[in-house]
mmCIF file of N, CA and C in Angstrom:
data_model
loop_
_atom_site.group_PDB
_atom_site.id
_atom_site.type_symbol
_atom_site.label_atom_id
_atom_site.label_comp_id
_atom_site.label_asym_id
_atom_site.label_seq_id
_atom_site.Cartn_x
_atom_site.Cartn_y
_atom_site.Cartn_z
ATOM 1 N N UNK A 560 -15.832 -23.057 -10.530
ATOM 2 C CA UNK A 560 -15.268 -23.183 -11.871
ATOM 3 C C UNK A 560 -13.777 -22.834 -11.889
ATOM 4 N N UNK A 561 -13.464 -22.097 -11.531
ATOM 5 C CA UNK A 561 -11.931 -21.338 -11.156
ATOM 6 C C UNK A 561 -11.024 -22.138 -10.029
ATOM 7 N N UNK A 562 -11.805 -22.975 -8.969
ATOM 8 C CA UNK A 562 -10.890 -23.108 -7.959
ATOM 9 C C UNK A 562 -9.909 -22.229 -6.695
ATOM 10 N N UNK A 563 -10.770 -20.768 -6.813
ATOM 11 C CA UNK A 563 -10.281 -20.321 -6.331
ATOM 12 C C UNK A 563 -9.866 -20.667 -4.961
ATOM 13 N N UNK A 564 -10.104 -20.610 -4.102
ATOM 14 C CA UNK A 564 -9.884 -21.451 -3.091
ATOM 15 C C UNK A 564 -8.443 -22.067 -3.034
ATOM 16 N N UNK A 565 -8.494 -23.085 -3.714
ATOM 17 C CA UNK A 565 -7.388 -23.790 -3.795
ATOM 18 C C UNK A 565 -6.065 -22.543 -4.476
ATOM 19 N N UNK A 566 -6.143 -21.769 -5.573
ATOM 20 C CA UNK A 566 -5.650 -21.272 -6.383
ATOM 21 C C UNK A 566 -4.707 -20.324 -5.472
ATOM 22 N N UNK A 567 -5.405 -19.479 -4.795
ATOM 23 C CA UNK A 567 -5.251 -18.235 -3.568
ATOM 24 C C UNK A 567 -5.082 -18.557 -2.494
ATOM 25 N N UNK A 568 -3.907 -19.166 -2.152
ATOM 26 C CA UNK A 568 -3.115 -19.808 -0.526
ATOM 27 C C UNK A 568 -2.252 -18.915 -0.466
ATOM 28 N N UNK A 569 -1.593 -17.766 -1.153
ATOM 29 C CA UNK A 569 -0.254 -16.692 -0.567
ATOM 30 C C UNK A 569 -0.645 -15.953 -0.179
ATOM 31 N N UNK A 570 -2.388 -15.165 0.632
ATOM 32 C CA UNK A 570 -2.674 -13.913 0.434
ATOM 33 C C UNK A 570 -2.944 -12.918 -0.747
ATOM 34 N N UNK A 571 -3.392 -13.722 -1.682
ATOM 35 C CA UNK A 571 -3.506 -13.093 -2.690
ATOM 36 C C UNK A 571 -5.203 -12.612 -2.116
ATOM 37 N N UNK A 572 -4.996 -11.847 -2.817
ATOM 38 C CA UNK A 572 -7.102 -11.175 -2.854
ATOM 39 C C UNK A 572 -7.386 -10.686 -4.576
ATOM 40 N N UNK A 573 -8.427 -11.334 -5.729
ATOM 41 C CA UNK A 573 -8.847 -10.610 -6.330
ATOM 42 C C UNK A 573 -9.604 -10.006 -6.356
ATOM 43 N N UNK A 574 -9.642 -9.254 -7.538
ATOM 44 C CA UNK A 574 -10.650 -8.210 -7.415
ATOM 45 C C UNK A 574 -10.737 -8.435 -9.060
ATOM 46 N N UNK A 575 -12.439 -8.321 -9.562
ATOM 47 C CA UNK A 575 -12.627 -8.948 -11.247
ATOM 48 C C UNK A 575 -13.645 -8.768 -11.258
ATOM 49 N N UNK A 576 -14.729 -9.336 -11.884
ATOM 50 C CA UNK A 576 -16.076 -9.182 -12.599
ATOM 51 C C UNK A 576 -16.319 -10.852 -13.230
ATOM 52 N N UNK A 577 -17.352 -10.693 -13.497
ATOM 53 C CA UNK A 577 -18.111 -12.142 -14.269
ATOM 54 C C UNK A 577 -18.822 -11.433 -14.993
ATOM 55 N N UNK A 578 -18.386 -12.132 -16.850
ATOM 56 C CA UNK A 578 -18.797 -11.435 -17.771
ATOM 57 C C UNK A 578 -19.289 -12.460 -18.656
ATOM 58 N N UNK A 579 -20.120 -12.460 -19.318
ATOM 59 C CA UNK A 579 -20.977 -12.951 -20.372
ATOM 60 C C UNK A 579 -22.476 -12.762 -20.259
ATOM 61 N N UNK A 580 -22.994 -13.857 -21.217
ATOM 62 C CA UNK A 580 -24.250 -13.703 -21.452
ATOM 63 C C UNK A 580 -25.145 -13.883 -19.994
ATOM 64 N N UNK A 581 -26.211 -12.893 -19.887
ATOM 65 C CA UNK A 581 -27.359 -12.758 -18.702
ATOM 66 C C UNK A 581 -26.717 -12.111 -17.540
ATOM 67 N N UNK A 582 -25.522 -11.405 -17.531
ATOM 68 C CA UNK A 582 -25.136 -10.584 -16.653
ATOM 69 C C UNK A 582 -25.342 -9.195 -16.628
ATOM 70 N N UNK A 583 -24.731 -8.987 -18.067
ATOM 71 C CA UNK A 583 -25.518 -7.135 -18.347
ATOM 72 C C UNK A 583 -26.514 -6.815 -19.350
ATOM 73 N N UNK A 584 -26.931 -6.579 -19.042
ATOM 74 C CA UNK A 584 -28.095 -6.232 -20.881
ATOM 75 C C UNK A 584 -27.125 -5.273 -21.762
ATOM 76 N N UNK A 585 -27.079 -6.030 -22.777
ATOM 77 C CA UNK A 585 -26.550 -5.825 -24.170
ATOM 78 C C UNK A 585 -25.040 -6.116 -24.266
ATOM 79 N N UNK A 586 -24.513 -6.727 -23.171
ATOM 80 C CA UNK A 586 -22.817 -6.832 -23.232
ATOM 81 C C UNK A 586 -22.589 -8.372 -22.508
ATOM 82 N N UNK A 587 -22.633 -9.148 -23.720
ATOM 83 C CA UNK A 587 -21.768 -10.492 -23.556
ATOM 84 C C UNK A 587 -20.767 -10.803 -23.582
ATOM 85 N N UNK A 588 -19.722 -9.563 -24.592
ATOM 86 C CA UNK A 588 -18.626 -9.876 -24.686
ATOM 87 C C UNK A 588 -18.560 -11.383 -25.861
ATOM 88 N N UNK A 589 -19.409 -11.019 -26.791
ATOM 89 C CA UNK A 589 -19.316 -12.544 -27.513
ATOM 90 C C UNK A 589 -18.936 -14.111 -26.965
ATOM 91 N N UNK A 590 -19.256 -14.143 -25.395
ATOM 92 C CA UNK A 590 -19.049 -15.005 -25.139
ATOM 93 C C UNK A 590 -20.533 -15.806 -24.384
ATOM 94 N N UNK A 591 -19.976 -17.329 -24.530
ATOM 95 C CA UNK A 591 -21.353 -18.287 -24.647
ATOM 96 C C UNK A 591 -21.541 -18.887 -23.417
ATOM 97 N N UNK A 592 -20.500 -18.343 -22.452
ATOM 98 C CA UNK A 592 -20.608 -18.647 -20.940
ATOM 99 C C UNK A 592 -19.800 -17.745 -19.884
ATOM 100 N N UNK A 593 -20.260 -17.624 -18.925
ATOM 101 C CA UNK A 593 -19.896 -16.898 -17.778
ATOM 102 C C UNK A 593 -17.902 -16.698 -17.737
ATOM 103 N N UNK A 594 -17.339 -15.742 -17.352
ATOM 104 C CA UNK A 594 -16.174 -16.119 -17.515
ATOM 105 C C UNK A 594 -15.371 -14.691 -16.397
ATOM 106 N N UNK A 595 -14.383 -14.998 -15.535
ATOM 107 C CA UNK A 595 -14.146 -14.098 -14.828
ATOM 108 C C UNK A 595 -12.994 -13.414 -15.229
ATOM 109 N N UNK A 596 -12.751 -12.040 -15.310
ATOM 110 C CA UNK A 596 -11.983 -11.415 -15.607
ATOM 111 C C UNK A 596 -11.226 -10.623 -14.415
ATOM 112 N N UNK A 597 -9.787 -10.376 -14.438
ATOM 113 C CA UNK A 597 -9.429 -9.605 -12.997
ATOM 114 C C UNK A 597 -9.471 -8.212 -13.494
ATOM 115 N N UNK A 598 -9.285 -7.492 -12.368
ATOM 116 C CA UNK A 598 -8.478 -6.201 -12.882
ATOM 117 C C UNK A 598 -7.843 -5.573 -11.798
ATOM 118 N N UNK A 599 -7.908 -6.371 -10.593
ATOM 119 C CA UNK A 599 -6.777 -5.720 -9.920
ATOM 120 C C UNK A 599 -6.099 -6.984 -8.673
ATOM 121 N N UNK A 600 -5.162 -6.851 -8.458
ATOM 122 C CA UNK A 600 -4.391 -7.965 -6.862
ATOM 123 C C UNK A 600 -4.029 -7.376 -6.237
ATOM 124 N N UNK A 601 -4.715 -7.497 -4.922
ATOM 125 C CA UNK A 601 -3.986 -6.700 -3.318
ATOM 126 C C UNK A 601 -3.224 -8.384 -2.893
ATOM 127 N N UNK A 602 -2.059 -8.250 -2.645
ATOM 128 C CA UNK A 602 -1.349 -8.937 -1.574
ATOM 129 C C UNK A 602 -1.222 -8.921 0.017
ATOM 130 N N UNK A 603 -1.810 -9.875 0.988
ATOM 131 C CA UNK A 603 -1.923 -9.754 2.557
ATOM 132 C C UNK A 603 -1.805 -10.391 2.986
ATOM 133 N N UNK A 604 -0.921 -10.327 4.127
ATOM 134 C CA UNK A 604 -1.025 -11.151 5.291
ATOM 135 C C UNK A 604 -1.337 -9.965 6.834
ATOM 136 N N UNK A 605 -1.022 -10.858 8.000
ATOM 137 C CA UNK A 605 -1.815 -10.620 9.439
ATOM 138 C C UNK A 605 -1.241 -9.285 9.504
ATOM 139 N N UNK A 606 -0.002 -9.175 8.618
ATOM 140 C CA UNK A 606 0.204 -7.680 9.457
ATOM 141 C C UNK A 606 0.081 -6.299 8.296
ATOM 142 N N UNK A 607 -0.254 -6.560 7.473
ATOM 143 C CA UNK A 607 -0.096 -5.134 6.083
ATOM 144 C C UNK A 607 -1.036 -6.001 4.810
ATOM 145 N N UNK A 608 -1.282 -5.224 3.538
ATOM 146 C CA UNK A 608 -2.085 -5.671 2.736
ATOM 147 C C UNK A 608 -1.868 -4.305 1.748
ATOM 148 N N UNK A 609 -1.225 -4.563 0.858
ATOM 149 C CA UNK A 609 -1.130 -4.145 -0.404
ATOM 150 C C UNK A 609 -1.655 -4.518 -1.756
ATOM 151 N N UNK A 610 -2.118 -3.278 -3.238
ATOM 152 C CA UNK A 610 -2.019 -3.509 -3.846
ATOM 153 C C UNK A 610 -0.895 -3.471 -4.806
ATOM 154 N N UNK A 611 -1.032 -4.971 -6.058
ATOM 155 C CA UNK A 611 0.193 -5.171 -6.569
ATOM 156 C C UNK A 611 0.367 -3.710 -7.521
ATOM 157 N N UNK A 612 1.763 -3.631 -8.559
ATOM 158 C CA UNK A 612 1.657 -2.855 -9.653
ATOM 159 C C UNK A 612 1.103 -2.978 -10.792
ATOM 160 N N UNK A 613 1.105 -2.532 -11.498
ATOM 161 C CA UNK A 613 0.482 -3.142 -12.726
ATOM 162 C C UNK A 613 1.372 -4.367 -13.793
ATOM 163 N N UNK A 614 2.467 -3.751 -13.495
ATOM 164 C CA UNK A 614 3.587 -4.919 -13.790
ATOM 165 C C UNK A 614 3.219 -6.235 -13.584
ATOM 166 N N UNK A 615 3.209 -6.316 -12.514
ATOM 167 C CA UNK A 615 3.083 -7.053 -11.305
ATOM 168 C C UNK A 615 1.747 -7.901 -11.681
ATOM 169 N N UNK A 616 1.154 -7.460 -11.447
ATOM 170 C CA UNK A 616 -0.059 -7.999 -11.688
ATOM 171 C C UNK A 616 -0.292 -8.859 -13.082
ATOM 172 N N UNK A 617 0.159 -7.981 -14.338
ATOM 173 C CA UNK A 617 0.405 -8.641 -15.295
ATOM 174 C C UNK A 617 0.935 -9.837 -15.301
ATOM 175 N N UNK A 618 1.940 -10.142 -14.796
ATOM 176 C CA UNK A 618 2.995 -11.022 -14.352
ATOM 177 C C UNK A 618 2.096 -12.291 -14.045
ATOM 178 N N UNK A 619 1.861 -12.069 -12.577
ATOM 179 C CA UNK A 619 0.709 -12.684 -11.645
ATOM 180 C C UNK A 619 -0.328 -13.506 -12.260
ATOM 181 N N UNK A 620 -1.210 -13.017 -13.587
ATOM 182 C CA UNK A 620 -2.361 -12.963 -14.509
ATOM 183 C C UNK A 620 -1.494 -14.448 -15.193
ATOM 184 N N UNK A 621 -0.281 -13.839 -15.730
ATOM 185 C CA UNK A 621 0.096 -14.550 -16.840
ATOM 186 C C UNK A 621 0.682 -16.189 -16.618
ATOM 187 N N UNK A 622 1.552 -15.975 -14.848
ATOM 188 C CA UNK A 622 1.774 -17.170 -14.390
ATOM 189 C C UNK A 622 0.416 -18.118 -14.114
ATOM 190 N N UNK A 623 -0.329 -17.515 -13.012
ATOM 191 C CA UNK A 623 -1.707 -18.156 -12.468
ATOM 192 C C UNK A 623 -2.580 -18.079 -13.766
ATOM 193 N N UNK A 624 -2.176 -18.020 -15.191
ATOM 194 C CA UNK A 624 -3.438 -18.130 -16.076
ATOM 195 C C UNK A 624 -4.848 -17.761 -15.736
ATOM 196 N N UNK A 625 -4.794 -16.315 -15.498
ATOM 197 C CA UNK A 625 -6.116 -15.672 -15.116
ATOM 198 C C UNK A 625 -6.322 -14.412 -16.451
ATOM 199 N N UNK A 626 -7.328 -14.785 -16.854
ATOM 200 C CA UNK A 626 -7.902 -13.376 -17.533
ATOM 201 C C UNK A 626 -7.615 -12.336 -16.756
ATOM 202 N N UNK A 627 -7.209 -11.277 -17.585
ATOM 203 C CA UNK A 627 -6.917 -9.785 -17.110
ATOM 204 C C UNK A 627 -8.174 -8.476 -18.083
ATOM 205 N N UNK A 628 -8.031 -7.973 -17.422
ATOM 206 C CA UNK A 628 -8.655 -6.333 -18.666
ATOM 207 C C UNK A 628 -7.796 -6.023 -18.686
ATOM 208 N N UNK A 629 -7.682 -5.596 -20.515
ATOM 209 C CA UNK A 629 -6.403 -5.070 -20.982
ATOM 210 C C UNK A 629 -6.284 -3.547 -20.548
ATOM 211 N N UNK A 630 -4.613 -3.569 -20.865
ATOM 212 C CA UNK A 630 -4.474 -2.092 -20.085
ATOM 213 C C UNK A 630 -4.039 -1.543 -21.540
ATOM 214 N N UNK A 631 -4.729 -0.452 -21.473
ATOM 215 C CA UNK A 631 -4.606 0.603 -22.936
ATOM 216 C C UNK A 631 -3.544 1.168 -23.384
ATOM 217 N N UNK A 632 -2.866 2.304 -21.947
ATOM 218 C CA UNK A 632 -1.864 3.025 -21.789
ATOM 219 C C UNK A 632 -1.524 3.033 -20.446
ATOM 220 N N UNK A 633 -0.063 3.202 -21.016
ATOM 221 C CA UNK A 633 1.125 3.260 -19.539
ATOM 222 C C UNK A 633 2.128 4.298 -19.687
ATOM 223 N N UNK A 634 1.519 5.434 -18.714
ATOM 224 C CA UNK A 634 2.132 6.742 -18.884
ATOM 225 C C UNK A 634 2.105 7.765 -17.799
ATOM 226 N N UNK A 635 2.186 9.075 -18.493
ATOM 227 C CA UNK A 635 1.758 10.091 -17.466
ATOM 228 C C UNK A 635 0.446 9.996 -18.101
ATOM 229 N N UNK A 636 -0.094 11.021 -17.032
ATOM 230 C CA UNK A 636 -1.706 11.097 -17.468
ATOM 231 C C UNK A 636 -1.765 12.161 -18.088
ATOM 232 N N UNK A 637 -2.947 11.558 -19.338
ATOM 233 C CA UNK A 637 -3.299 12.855 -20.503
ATOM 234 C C UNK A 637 -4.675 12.493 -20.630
ATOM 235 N N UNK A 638 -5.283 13.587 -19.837
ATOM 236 C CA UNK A 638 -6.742 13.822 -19.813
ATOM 237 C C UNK A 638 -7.250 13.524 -21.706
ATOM 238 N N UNK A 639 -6.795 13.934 -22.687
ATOM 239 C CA UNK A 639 -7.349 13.982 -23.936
ATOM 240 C C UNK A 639 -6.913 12.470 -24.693
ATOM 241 N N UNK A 640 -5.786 12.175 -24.057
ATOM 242 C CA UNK A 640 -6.093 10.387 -24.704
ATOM 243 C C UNK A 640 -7.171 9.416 -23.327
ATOM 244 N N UNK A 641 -7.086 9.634 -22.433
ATOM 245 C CA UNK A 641 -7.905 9.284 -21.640
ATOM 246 C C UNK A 641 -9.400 9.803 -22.407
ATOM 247 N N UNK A 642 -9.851 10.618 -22.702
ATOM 248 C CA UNK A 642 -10.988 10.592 -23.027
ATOM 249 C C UNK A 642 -11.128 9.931 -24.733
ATOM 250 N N UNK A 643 -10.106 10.206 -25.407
ATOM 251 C CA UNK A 643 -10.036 9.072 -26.683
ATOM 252 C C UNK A 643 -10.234 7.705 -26.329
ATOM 253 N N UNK A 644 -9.851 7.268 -25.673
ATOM 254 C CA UNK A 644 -9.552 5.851 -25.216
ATOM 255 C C UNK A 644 -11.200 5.318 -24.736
ATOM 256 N N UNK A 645 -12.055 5.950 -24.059
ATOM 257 C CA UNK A 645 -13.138 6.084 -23.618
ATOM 258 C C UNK A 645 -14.403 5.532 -25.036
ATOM 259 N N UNK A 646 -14.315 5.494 -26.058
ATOM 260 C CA UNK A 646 -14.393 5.004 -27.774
ATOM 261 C C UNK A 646 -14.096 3.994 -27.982
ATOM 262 N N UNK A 647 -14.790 3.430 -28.984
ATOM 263 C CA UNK A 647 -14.566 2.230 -30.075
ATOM 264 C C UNK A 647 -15.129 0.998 -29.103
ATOM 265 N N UNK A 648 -14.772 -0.128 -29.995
ATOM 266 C CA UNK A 648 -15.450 -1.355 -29.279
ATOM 267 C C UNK A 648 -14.726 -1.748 -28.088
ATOM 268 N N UNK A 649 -14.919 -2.999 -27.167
ATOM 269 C CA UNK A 649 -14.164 -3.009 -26.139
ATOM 270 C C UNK A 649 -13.225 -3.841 -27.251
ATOM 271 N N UNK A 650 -11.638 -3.249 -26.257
ATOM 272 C CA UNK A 650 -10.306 -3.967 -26.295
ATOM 273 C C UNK A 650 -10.377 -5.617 -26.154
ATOM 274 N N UNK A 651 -10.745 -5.980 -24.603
ATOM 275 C CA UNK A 651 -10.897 -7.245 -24.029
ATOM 276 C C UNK A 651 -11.942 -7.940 -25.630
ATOM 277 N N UNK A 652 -12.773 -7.644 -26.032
ATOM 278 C CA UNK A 652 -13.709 -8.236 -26.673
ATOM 279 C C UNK A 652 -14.105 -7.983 -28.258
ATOM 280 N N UNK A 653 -13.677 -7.521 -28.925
ATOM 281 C CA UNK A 653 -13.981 -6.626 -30.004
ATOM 282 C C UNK A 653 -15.154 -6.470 -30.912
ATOM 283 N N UNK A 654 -15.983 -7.480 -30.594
ATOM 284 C CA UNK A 654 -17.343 -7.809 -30.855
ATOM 285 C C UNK A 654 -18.447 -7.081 -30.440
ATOM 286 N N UNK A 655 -18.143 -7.074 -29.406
ATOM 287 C CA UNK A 655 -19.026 -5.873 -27.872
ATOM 288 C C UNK A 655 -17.991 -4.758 -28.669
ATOM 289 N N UNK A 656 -19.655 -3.975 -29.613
ATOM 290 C CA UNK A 656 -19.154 -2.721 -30.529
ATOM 291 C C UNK A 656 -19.121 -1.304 -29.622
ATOM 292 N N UNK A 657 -19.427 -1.405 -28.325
ATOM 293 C CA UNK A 657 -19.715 -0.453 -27.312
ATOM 294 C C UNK A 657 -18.548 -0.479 -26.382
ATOM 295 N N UNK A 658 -17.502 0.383 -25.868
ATOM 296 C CA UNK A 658 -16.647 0.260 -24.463
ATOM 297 C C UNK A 658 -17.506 0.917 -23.771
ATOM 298 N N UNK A 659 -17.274 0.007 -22.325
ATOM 299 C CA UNK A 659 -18.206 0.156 -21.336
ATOM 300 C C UNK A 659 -17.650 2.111 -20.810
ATOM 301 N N UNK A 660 -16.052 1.765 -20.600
ATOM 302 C CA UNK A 660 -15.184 2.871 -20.576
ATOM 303 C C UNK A 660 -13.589 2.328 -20.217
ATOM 304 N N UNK A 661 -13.124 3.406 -19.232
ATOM 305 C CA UNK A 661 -11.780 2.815 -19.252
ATOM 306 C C UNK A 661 -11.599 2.988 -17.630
ATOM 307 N N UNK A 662 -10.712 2.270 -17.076
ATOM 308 C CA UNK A 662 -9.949 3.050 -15.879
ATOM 309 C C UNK A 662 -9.108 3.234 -15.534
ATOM 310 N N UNK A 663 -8.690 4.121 -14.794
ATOM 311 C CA UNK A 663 -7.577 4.777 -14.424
ATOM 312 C C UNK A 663 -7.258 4.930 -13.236
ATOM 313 N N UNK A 664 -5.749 4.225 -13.263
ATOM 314 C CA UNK A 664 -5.092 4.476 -11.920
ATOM 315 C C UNK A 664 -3.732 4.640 -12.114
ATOM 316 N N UNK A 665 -3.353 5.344 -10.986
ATOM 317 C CA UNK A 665 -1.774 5.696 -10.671
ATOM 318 C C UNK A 665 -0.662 4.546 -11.170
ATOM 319 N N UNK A 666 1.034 4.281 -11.925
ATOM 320 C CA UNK A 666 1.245 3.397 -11.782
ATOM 321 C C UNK A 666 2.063 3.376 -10.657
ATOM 322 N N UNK A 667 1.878 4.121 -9.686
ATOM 323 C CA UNK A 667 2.585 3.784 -8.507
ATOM 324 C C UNK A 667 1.457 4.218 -7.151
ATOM 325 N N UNK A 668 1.009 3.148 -6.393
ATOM 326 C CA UNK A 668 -0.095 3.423 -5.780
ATOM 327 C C UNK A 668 -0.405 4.553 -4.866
ATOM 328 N N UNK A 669 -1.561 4.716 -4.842
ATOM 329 C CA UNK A 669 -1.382 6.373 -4.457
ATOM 330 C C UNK A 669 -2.397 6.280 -3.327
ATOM 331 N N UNK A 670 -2.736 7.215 -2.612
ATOM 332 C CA UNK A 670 -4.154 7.281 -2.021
ATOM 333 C C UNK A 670 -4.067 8.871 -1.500
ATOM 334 N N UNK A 671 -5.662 9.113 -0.879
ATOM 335 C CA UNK A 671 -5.908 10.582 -1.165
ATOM 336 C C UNK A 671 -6.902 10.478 0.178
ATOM 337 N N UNK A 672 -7.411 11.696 0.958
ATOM 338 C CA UNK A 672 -8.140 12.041 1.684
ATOM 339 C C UNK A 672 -9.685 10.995 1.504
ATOM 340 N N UNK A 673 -10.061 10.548 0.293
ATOM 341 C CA UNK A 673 -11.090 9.780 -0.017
ATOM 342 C C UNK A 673 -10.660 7.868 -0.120
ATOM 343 N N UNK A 674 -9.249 8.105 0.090
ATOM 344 C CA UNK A 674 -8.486 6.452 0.294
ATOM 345 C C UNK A 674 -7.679 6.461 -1.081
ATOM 346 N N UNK A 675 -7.962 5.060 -1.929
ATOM 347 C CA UNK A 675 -7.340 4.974 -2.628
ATOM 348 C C UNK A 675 -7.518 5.753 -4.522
ATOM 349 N N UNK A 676 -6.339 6.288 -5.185
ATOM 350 C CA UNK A 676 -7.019 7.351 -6.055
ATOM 351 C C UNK A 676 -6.556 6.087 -7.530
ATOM 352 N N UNK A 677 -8.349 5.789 -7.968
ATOM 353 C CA UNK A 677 -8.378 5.303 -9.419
ATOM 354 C C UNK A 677 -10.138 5.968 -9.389
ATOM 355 N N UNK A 678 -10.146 5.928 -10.889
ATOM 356 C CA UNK A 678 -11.518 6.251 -11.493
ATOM 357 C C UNK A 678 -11.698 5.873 -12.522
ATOM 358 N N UNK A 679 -13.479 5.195 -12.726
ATOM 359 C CA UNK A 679 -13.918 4.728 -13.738
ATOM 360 C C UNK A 679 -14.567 5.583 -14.756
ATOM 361 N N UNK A 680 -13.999 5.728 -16.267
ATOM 362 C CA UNK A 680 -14.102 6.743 -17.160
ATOM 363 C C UNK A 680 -15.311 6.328 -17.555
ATOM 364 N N UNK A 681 -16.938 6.015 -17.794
ATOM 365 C CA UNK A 681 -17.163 5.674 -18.317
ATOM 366 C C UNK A 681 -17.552 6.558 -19.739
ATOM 367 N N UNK A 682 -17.735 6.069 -21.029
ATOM 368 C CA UNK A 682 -18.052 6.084 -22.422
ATOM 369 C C UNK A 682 -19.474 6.793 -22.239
ATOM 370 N N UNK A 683 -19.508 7.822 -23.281
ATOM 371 C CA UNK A 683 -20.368 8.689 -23.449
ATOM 372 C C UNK A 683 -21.549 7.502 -24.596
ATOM 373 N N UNK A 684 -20.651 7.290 -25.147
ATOM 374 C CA UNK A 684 -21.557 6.496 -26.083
ATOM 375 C C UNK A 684 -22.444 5.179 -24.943
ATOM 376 N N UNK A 685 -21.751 4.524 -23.739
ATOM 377 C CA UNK A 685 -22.526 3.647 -23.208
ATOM 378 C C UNK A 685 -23.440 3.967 -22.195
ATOM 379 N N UNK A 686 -23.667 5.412 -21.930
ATOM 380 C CA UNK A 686 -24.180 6.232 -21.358
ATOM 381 C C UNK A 686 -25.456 6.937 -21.994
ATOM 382 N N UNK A 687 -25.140 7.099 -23.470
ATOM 383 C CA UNK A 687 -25.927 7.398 -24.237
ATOM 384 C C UNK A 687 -27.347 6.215 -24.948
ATOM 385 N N UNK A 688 -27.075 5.131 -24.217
ATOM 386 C CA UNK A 688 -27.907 3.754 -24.166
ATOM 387 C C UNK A 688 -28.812 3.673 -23.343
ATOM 388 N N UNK A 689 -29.819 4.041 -23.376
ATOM 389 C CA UNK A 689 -30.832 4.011 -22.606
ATOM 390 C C UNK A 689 -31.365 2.941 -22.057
ATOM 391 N N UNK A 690 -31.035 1.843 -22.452
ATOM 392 C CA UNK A 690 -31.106 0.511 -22.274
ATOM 393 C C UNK A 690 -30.472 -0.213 -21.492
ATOM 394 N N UNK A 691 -28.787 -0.076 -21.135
ATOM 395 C CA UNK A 691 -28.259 -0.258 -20.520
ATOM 396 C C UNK A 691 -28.414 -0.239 -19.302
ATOM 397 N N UNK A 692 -28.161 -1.347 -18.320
ATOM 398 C CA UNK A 692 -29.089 -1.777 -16.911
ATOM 399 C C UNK A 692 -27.886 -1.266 -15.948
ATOM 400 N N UNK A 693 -26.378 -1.388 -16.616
ATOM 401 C CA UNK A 693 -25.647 -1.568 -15.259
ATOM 402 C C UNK A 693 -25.638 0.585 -14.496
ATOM 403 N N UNK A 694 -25.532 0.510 -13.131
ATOM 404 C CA UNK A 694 -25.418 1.083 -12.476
ATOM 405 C C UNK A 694 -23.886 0.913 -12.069
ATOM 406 N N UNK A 695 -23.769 2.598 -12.722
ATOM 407 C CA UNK A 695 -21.987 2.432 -12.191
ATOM 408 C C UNK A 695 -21.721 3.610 -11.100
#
């Protein structure tokens, strides 16, 4: 559906999800067919392989007309809007009355004894769904 293949000849690599209906229980995202979203670009060739910035990436999204997940905040990190942010319906979707959560990463790439340092916040409220199938 995407063409990727053809699309991704510079070394690009994504990294995204496929979202709509019959993928997660209870989160379509009001949408009536499958649809891929990114959320991150490593750039590589034979000798190194990086990920882009967030800038960057934006950029990238907006030329190559690729869905992105929206980015909330661009800052230092504040544990107490980070956990605000974690609330309300999703951004990407506003229909889907549940955020799955948020994530968080460095805007200048980082890595740590465990590799690279981002983490997925998830929502107390989508946690609090007993129903909910995905395994995060």
């Amino acid at each position: 559906k995407y063409n990727l293949k053809e699309r991704l000849d510079h070394g690009e690599v994504v990294y995204g999800e496929i979202v709509g209906p019959g993928i997660q229980k209870n989160y379509t995202y009001g949408l009536d067919e499958h649809t891929l979203v990114l959320f991150d670009l490593k750039m590589q060739d034979k000798d190194s392989s990086e990920f882009v910035s967030p800038e960057l990436f934006q950029k990238w999204c907006e030329t190559n007309r690729f869905n992105r997940t929206p980015e909330l905040y661009n800052g230092p990190y504040n544990k107490e809007l980070a956990y605000k942010l974690t609330f309300g319906p999703s951004v990407y979707a506003p229909v889907q009355k549940v955020r799955e959560g948020i994530v968080i990463k460095p805007i200048v790439e980082t890595t740590c004894g465990m590799g690279r340092k981002l983490v997925k916040w998830i929502s107390e409220d989508y946690l609090a769904d007993d129903s909910n199938t995905d395994n995060h």
